[in-house]
Coordinates of N, CA and C in Angstrom, one line a residue:
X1108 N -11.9 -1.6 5.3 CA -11.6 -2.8 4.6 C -10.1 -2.9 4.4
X1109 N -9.7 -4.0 4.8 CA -8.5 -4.5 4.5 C -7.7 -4.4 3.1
X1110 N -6.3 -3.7 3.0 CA -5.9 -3.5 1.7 C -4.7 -4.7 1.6
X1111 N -5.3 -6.1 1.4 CA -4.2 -7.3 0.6 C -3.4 -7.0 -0.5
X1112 N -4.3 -6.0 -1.5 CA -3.5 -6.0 -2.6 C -2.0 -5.5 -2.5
X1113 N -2.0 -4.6 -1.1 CA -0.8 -3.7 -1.0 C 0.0 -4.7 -0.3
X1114 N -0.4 -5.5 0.6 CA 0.3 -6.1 1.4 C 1.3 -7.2 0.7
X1115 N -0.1 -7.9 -0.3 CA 0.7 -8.5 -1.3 C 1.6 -8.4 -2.1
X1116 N 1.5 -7.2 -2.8 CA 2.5 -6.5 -3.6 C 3.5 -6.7 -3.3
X1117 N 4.1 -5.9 -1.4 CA 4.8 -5.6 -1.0 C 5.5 -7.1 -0.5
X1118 N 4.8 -8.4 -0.1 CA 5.2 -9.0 0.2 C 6.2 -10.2 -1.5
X1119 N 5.3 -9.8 -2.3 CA 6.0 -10.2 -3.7 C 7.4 -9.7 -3.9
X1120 N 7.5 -8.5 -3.6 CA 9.1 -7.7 -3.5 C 10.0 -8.3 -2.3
X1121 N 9.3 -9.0 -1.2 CA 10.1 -9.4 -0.6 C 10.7 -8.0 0.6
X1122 N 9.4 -7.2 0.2 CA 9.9 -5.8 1.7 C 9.1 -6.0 2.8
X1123 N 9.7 -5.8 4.0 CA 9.0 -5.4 4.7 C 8.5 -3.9 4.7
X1124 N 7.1 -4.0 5.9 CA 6.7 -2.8 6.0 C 7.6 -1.6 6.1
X1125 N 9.1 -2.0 7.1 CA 9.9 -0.8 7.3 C 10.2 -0.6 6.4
X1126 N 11.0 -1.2 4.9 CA 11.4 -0.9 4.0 C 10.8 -0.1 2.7
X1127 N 9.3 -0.6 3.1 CA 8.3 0.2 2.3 C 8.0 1.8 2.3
X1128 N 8.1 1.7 3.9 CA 8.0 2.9 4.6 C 9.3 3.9 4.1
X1129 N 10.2 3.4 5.0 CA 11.7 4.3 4.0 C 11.2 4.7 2.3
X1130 N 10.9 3.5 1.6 CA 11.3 4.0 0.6 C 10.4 5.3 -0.1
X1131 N 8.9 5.6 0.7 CA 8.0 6.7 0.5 C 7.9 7.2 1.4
X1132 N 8.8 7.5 2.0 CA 9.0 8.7 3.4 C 7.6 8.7 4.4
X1133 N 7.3 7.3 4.6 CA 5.9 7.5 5.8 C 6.8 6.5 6.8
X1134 N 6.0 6.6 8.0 CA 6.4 5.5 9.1 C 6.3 4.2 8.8
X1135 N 6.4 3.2 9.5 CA 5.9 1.4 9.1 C 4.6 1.5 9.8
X1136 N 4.3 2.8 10.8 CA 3.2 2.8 11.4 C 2.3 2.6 10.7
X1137 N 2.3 3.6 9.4 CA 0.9 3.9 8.2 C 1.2 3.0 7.6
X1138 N 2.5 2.5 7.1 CA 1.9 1.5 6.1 C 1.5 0.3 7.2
X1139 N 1.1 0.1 8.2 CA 0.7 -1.1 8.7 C -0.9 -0.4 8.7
X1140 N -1.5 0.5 9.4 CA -2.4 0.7 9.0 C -3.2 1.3 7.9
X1141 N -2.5 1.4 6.7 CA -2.7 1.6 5.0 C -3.5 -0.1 5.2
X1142 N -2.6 -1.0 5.4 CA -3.2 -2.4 5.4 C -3.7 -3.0 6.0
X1143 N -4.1 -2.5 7.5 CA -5.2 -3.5 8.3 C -6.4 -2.2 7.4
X1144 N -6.2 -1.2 7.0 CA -7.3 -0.9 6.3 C -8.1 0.4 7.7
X1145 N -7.7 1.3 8.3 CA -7.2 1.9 9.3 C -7.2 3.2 8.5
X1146 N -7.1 3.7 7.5 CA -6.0 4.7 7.1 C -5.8 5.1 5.5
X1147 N -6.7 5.7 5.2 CA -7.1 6.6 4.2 C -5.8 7.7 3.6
X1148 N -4.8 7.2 2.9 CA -3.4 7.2 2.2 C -4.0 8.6 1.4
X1149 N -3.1 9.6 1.2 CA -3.2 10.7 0.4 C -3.0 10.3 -1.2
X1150 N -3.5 11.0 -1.6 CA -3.6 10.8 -3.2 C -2.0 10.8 -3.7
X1151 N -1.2 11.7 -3.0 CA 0.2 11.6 -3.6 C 1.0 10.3 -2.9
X1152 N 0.0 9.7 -2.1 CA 1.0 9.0 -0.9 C 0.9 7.4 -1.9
X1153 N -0.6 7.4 -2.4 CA -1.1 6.3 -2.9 C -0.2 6.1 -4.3
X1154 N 0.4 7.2 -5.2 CA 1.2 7.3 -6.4 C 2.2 6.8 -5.9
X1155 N 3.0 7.2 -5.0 CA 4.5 7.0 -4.2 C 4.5 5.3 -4.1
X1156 N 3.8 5.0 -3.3 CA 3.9 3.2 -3.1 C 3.6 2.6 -4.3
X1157 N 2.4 3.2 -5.3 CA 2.5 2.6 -6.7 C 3.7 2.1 -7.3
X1158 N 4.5 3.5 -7.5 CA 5.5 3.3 -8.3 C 7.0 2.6 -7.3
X1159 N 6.9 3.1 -6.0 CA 7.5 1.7 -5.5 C 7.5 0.2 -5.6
X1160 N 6.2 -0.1 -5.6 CA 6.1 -1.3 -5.7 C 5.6 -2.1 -7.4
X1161 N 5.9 -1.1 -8.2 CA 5.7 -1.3 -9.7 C 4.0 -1.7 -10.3
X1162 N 3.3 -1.1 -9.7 CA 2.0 -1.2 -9.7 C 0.9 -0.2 -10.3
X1163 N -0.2 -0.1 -10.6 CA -0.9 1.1 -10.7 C -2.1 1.1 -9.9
X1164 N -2.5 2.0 -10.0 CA -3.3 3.0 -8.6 C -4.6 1.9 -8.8
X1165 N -4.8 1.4 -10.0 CA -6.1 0.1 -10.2 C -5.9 -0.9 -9.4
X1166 N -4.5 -1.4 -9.3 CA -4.1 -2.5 -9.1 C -3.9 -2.8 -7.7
X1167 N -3.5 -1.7 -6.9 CA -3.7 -1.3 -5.2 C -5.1 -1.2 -4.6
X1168 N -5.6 0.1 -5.5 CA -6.5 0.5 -4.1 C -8.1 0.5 -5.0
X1169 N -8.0 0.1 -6.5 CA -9.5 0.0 -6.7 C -9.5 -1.4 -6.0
X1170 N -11.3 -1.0 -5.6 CA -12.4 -2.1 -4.8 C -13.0 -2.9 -6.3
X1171 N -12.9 -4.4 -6.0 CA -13.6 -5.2 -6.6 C -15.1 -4.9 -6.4
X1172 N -16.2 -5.0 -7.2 CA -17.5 -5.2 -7.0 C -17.7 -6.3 -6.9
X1173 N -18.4 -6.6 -5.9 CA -19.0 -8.7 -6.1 C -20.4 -8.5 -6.3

C-alpha cells in the first residue's frame, strides 16, 4: 500500500525526497520506496521522518479502516 501521508507531508514542507533522505540519514532510494509502499521503514527510521517532517507516527503510517 501506498504511503501518501508521507509523501504529502513531505511535499507540504516543500522537500524533496533527496532532502528528506539527508535529513534522516537513508538514501532518496528508501524514501521513494517508503512511498510507492515497497518498503517496510524500521521503527527508529519511522520516528526520524516523524520528527522531521513535524508529525506523529499516527499521522504517517497508521492505516485508515474503511
Amino acid at each position: 500500500m501506498k504511503n501518501l501521508k508521507l509523501k504529502s507531508a513531505r511535499a507540504r514542507l516543500d522537500m524533496s525526497q533527496e532532502q528528506l533522505a539527508e535529513a534522516v540519514g537513508v538514501t532518496r532510494q528508501t524514501i521513494g520506496m517508503i512511498e510507492a509502499g515497497k518498503f517496510n521503514p524500521s521503527l527508529q527510521l519511522c520516528i526520524a521522518l516523524c520528527k522531521v517532517l513535524g508529525k506523529t507516527l499516527n499521522d504517517i503510517f497508521w492505516e485508515e479502516e474503511s
